Coordinates of C-alpha atoms in Angstrom, one line a residue:
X1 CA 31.2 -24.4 14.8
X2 CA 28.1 -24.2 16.5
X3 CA 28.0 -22.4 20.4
X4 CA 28.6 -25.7 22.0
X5 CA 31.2 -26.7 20.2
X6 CA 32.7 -23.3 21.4
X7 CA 32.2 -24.0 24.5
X8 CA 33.8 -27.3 24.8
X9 CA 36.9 -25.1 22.9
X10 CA 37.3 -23.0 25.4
X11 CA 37.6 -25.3 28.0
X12 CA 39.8 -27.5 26.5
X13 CA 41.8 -24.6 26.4
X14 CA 41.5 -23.4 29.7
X15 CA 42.7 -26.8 30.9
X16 CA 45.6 -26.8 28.4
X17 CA 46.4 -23.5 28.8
X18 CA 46.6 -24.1 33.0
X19 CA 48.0 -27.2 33.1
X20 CA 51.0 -27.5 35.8
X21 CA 54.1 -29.7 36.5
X22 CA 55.2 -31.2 39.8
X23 CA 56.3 -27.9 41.0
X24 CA 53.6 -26.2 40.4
X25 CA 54.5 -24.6 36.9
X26 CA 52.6 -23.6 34.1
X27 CA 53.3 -26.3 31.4
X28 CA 52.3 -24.6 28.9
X29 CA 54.7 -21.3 27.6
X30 CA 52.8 -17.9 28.4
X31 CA 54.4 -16.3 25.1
X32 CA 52.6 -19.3 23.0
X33 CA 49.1 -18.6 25.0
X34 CA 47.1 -17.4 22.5
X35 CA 43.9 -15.2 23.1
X36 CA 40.9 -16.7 21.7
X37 CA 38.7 -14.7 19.2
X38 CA 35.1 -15.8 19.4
X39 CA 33.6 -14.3 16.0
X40 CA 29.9 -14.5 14.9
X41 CA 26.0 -12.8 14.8
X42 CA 25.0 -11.3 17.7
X43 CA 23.1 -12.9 20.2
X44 CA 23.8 -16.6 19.8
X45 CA 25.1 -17.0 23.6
X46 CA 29.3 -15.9 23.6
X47 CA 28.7 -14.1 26.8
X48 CA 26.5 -16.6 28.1
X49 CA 29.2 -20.0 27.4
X50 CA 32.2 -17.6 29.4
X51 CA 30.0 -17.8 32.7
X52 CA 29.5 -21.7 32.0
X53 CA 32.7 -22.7 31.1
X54 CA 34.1 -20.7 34.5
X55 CA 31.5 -22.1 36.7
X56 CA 32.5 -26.1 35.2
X57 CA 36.3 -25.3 35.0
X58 CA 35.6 -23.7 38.7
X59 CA 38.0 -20.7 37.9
X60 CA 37.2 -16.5 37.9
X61 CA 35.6 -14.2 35.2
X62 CA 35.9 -11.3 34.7
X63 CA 33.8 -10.1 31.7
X64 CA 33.9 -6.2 30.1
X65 CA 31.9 -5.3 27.2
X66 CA 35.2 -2.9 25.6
X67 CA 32.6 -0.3 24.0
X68 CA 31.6 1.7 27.3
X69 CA 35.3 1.7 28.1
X70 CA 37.6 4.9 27.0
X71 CA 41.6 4.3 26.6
X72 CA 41.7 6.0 30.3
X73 CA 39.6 3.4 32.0
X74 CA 41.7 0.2 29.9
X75 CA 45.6 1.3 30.5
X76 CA 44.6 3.8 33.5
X77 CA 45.4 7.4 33.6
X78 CA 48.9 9.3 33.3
X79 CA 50.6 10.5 36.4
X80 CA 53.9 12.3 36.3
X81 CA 57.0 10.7 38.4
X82 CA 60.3 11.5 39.0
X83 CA 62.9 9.5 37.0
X84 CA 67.0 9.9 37.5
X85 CA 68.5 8.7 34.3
X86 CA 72.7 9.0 34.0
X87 CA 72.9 10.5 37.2
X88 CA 70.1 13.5 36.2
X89 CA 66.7 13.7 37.3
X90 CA 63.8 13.6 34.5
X91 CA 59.8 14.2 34.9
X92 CA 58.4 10.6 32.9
X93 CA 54.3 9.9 32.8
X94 CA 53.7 6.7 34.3
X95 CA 49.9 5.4 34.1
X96 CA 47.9 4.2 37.1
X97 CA 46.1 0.5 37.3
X98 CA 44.1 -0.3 34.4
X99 CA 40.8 -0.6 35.6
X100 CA 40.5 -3.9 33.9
X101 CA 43.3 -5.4 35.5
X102 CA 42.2 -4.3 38.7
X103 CA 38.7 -5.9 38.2
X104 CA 41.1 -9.3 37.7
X105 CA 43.0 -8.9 41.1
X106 CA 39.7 -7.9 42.8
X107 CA 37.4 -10.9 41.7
X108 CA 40.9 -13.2 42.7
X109 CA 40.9 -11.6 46.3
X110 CA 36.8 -12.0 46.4
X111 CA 36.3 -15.3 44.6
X112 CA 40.2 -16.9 45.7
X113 CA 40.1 -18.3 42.5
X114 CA 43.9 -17.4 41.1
X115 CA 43.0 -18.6 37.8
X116 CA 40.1 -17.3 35.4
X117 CA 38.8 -15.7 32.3
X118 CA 39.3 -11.8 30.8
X119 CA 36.5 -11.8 29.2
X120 CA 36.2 -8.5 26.6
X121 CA 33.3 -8.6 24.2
X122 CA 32.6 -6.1 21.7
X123 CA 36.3 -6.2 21.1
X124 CA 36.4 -5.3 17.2
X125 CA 33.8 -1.9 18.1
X126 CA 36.2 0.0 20.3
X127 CA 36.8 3.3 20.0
X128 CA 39.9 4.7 17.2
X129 CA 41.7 6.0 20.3
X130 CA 41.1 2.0 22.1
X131 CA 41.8 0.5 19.2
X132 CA 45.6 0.3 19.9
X133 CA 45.4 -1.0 23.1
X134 CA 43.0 -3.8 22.3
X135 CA 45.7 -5.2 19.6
X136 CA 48.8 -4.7 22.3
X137 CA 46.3 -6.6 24.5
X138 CA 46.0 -9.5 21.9
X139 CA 49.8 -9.4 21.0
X140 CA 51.3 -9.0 24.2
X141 CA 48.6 -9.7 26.7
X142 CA 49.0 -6.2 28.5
X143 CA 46.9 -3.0 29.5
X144 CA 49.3 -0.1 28.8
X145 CA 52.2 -1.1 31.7
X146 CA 50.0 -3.7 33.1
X147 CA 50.2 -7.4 32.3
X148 CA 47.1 -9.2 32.7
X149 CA 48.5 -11.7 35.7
X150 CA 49.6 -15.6 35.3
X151 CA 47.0 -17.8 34.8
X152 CA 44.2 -15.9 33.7
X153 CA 43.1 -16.9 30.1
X154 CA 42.0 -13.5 27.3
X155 CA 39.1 -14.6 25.5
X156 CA 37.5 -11.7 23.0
X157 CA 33.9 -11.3 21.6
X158 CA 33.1 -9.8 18.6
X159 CA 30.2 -9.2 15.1
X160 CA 31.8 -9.5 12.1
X161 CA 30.9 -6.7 10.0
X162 CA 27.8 -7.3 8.0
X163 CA 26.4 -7.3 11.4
X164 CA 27.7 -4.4 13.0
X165 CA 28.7 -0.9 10.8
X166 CA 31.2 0.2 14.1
X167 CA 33.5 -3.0 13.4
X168 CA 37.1 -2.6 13.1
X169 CA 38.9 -5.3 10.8
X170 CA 41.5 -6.7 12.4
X171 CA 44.9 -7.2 10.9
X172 CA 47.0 -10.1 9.3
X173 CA 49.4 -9.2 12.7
X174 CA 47.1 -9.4 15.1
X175 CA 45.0 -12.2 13.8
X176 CA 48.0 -14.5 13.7
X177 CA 48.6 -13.8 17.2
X178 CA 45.1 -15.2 18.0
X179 CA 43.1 -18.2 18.1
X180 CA 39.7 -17.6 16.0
X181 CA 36.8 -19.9 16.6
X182 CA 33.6 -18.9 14.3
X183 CA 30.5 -19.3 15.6
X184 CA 27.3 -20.0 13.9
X185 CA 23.4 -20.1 14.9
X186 CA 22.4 -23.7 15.7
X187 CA 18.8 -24.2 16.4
X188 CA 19.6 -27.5 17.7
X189 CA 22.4 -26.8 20.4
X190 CA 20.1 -23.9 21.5
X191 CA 16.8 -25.9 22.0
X192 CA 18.5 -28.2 24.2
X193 CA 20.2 -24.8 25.9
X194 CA 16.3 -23.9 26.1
X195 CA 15.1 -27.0 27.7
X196 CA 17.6 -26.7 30.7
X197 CA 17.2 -23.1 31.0
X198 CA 13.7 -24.0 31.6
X199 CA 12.8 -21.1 28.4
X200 CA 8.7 -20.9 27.8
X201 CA 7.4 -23.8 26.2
X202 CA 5.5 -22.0 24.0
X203 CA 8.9 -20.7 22.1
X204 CA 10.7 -24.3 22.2
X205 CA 7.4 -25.3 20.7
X206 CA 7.4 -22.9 18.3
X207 CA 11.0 -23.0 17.3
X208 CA 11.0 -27.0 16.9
X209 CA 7.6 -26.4 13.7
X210 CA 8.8 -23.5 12.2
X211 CA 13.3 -23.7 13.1
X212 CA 13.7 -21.6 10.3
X213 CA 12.7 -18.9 12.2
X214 CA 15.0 -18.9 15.3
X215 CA 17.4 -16.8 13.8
X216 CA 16.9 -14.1 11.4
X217 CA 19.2 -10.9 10.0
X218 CA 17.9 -9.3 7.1
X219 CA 19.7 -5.5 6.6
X220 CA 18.1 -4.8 3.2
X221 CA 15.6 -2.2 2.5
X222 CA 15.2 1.3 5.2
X223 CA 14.1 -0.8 8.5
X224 CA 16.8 -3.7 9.4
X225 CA 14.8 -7.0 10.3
X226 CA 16.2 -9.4 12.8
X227 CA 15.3 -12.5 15.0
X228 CA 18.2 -13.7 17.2
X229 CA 18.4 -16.5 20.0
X230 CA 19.2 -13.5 23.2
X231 CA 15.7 -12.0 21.8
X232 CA 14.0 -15.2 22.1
X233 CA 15.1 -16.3 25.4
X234 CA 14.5 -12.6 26.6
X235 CA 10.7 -12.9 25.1
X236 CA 10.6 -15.8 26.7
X237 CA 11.1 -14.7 30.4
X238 CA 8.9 -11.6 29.4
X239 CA 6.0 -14.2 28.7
X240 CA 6.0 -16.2 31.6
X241 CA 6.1 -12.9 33.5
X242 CA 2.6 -12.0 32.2
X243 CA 1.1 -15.3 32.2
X244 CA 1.7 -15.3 36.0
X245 CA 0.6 -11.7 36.7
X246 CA -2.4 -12.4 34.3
X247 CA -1.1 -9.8 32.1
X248 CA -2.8 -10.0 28.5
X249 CA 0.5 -11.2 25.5
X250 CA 0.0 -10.3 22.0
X251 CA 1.9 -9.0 18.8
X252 CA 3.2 -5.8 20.1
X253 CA 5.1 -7.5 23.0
X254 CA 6.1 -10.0 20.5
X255 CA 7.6 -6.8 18.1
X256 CA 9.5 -5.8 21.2
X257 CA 12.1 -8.4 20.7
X258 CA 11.3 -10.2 17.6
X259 CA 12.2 -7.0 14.9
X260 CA 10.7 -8.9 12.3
X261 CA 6.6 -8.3 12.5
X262 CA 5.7 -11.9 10.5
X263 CA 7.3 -13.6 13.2
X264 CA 6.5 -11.6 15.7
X265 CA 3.0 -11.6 14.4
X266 CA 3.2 -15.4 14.1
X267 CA 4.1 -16.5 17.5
X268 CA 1.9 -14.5 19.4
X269 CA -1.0 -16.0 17.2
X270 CA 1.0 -19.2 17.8
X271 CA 1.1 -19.0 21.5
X272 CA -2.9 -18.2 21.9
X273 CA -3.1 -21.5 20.4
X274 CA -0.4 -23.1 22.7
X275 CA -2.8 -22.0 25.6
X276 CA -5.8 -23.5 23.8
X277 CA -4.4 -26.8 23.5
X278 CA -2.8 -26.8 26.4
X279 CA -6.3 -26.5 28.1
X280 CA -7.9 -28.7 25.6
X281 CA -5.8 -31.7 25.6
X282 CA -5.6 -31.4 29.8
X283 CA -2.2 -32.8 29.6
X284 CA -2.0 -32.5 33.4
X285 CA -4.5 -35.3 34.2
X286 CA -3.3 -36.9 31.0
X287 CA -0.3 -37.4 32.4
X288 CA -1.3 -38.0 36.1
X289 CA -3.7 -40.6 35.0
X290 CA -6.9 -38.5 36.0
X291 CA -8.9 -38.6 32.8
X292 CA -12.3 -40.7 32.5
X293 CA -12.3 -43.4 30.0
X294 CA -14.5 -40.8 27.4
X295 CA -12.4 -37.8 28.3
X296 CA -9.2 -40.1 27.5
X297 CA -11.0 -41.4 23.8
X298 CA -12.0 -38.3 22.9
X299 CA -8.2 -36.5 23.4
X300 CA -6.6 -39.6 21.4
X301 CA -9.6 -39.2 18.7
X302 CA -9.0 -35.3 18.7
X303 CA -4.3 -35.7 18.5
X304 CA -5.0 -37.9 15.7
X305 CA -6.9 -36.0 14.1
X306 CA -4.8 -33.3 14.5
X307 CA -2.5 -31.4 11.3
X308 CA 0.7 -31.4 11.5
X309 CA 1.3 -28.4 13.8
X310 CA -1.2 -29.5 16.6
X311 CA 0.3 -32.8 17.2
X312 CA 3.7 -31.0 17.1
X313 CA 2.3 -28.4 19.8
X314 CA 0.9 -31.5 22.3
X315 CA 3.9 -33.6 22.0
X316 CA 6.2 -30.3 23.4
X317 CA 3.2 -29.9 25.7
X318 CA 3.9 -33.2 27.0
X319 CA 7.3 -32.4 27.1
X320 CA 7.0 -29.3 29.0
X321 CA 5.3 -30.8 31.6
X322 CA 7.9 -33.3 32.3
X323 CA 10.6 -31.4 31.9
X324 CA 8.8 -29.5 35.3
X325 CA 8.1 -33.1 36.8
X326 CA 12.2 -34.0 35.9
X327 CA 13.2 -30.3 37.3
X328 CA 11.4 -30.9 40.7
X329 CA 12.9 -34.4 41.1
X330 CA 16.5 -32.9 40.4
X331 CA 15.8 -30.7 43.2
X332 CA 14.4 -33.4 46.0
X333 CA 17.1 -35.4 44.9
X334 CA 19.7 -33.1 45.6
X335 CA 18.3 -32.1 49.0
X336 CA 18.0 -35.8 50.2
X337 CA 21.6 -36.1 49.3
X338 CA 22.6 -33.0 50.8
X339 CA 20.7 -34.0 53.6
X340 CA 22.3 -37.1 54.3
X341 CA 25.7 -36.2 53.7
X342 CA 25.3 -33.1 56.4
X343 CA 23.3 -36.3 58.6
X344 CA 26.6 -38.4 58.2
X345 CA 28.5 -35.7 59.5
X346 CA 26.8 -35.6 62.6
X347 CA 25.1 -32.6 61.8
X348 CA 27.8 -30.5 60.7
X349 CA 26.5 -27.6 58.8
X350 CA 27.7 -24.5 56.3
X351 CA 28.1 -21.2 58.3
X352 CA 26.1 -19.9 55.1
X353 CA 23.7 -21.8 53.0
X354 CA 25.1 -21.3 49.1
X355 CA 22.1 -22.4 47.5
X356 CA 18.5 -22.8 47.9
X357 CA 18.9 -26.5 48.4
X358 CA 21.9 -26.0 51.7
X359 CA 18.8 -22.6 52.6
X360 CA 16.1 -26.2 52.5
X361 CA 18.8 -28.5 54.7
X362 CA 19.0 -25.8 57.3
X363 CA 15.6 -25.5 57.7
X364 CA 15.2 -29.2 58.2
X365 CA 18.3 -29.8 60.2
X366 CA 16.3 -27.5 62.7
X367 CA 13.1 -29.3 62.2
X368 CA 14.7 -32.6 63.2
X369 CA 16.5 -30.7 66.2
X370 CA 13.0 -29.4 67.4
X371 CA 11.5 -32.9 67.0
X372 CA 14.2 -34.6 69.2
X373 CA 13.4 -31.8 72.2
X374 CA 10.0 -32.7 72.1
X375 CA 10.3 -36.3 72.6
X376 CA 12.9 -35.3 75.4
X377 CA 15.5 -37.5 73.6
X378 CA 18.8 -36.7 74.9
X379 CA 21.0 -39.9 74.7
X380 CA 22.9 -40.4 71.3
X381 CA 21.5 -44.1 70.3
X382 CA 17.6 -43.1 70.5
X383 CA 18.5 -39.4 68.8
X384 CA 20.5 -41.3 66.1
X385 CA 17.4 -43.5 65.6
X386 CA 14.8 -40.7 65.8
X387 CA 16.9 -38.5 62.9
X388 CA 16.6 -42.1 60.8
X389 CA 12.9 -42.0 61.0
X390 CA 12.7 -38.7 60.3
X391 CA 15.5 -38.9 56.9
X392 CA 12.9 -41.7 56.2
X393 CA 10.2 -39.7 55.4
X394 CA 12.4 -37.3 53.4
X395 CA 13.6 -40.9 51.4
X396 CA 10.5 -42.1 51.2
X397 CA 8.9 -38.8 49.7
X398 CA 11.6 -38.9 46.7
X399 CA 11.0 -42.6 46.1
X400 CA 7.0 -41.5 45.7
X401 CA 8.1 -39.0 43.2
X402 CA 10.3 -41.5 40.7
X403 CA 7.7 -44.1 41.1
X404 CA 4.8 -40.8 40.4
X405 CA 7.2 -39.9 37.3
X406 CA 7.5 -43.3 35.6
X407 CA 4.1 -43.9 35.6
X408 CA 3.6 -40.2 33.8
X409 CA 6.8 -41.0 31.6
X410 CA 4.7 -44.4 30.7
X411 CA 1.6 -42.7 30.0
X412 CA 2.9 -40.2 27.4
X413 CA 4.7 -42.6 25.6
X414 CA 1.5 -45.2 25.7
X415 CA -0.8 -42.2 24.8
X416 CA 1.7 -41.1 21.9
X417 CA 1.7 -44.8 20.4
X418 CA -2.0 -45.0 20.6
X419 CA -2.9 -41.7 18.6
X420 CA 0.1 -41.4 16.2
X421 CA 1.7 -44.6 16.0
X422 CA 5.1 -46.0 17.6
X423 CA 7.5 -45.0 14.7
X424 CA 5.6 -42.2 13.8
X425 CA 7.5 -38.2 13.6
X426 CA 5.6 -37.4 16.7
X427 CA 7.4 -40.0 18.9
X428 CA 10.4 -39.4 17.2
X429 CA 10.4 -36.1 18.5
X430 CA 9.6 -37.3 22.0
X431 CA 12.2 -39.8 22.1
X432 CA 14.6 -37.4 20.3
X433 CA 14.0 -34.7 22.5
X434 CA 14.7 -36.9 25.9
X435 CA 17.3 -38.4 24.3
X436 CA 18.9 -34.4 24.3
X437 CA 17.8 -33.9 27.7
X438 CA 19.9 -34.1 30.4
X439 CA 17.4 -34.0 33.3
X440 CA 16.0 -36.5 31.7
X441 CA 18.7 -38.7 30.9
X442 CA 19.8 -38.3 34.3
X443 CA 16.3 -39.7 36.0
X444 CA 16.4 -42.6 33.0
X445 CA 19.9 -43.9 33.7
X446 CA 19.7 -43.9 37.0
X447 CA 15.9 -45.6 37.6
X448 CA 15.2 -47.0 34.0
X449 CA 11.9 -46.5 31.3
X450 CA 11.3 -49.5 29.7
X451 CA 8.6 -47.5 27.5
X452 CA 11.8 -45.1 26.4
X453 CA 14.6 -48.0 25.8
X454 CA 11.6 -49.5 23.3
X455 CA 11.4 -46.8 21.5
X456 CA 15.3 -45.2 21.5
X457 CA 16.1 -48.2 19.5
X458 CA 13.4 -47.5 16.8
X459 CA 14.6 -44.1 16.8
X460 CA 18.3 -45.0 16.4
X461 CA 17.1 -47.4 13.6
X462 CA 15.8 -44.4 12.0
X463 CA 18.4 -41.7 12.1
X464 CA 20.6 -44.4 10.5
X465 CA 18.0 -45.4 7.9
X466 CA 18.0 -41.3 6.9
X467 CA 21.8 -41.0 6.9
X468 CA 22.3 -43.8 4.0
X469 CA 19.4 -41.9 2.8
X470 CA 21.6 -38.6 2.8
X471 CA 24.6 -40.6 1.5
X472 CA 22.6 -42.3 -1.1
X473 CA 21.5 -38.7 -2.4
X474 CA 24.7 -37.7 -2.5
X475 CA 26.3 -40.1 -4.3
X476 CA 23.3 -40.0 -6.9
X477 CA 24.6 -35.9 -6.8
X478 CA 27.5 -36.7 -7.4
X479 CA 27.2 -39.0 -10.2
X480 CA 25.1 -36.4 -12.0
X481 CA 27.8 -33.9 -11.9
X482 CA 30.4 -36.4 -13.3
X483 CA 27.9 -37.1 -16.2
X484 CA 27.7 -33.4 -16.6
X485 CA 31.4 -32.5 -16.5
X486 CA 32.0 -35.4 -19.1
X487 CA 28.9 -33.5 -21.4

């Protein structure tokens, strides 16, 4: 399954696994709690789902990559106690806390979350003298004397072995004591990862012309070549780094975390030419409208008659630049909201702002105090009245930005339709790729795109038309290898 798929696993199983009666009991029998085993390439997101899935499930995590850990620092070191057995006195080793469970009671007094995830990746690399306690810990969910407490779900990372040479194959015991989910690269489930994690445009871009290059493990020959999706997104943030700072980009940043130089070589020629059409389109005043009647002509004239890969590159241009317009809206929206639910409460505040948007609240919970002191408003009717004026302006500020975004929404999709057609692969890709985007969805659901409900059902009308397609081809297969088995 792809790293989504996993995902949704993994908290279906937390909810399962944590599931209480009227009394407050686990439902569900600890002995028949299986660990889960994630298994696949490296660098597809395991680490990165655990923090997800315990931020939506709202429990703790505690996450250990087993490899810098000896057998001391995972069942805890040996201390010698006195032991009276049949009426005489014995000297017995007894071990300390595990460091590991004690991680798990420490983020549970920090967090108060009782409930939560062990997270161990790298859990098939450990050490030979590790290696025993890793399978009681699968079989018996225990650190040397230590159980890991109630409520806290073992979920193991690990390569299998044509990826890593340090592997250790687990046996027909312990896998049957496990639940083992394989993971596989998606491109797919990892652009629209990309899109919310706000990765460069100039990689989603890339990735969605050439997706045979997202992920990449060749091991033959003396140097080891690979492309995986943690390298991308860590190129990414590298790039955007240097484009603020000014810093010059080329192929030997690009060999830093691509370790295969075509592709490496590729995209850095690939992103110059991002740049260049990013500045040669203007989609900025595209999009805001700001374009003279000859400056607009001459970019439809120049899309259309554009190959393959340069109208590829100005739709996700397009797309980048909403996805920043839908990213700014999501955070205006939430600070109205915030804002008026703190206003509602007659001004009752956090002790701490949590986030950036409670940090924004604050600061504008002071403004509107100020304001009432210098119109020397004291009783309760006029300041009530003054602090709805003032949430006006905060209201009326968002409603400029959904109305400023539908128009920008309207003119891409107008602009699209005008140089490549309305059931062209260039809108499909637009349409496809809001369709995948939750921002998106979100600010179309909730305040409407006629322009995108237009051409959602084309697109619909299309994915259907190619799956017959698909099922006519393989019936037509299939039918030829009949004729050749009766031959």
């Amino acid at each position: 399954m792809n790293i989504q798929e996993a995902k949704r696993e993994i908290a279906n199983t937390l909810r399962a696994y944590l599931r209480k009666d009227a009394d407050g009991k686990y439902v569900f029998p600890a002995v028949r709690q299986r660990p889960i085993l994630l298994m696949g390439p490296p660098g597809i997101g395991k680490t990165a789902i655990m923090e997800q899935v315990a931020e939506e499930c709202r429990v703790g995590l505690v996450a250990y990559t087993m490899t810098h850990h000896t057998r001391q620092s995972a069942i805890g070191l040996p201390h010698i106690v006195k032991k009276n057995y049949g009426g005489q006195e014995f000297m017995t080793t007894e071990y300390t806390l595990s460091e590991i469970i004690a991680s798990v009671y420490e983020t549970m007094e920090r967090s108060g979350c009782r409930e939560g995830i062990l997270f161990l990746d790298e859990i098939n690399c450990v050490s030979e003298t590790l290696a025993p306690t890793m399978l009681q810990l699968l079989q018996n969910k225990t650190f040397g004397n230590h159980r890991v407490p109630e409520g806290w779900v073992i979920v193991g990372a690990g390569n299998p072995p044509e990826y890593n040479k340090s592997v250790r194959e687990f046996d027909v015991v312990t896998l049957d004591r496990v639940r083992q989910i394989d993971v596989e690269a998606d491109l797919k489930v990892w652009l629209d990862y990309a899109r919310e994690a706000r990765v460069h445009g100039a990689v989603i871009s890339y990735l969605t012309i050439k997706n045979n290059r997202f992920y990449v493990i060749d091991q033959e020959g003396e140097r080891q070549a690979f492309v995986t999706a943690r390298g991308w997104e860590d190129l990414s943030e590298l790039l955007k780094s240097y484009e603020e700072a000014g810093i010059p980009f080329g192929a030997d940043q690009a060999m830093q975390f691509l370790h295969q130089e075509e592709i490496a070589r590729d995209f850095a020629a690939y992103c110059a030419l991002y740049r260049k059409y990013g500045s040669d389109y203007g989609v900025s005043g595209l999009l805001a409208g700001d374009l003279s009647p000859a400056e607009y002509r001459e970019k439809t004239a120049m899309a259309a008659a554009g190959d393959f890969e340069e109208r590829f590159t100005v739709v996700n241009l397009l797309l980048e630049q909403l996805q920043n317009d839908f990213c700014c809206y999501e955070r205006e929206d939430r600070f109205v909201t915030r804002l008026h639910e703190i206003l509602q409460q007659e001004g009752k505040v956090p002790e701490k702002p949590g986030t950036d948007e409670d940090a924004r609240v604050l600061r504008r919970l002071e403004e509107m105090r100020l304001s009432t002191k210098e119109f020397h408003l004291h009783e309760k009717p006029a300041v009530q009245e003054h602090l709805r004026k003032l949430f006006q302006e905060d209201t009326d500020r968002r409603e400029k930005m959904i109305t400023d975004l539908h128009a920008r929404l309207e003119r891409a999709f107008g602009w699209l339709a005008e140089c490549f057609g309305e059931d062209g692969p260039e809108m499909i890709l637009f349409v496809s790729s809001l369709t995948r985007n939750a921002r998106a969805m979100d600010f179309i659901v909730w305040h409407g795109c006629a322009p995108y409900l237009k051409y959602s059902q084309a697109l619909l009308f299309w994915e259907r038309e190619e799956e017959l397609q698909r099922a006519c081809r393989d019936l037509s297969l299939s039918g030829e290898d009949a004729q050749n088995a009766q031959k």
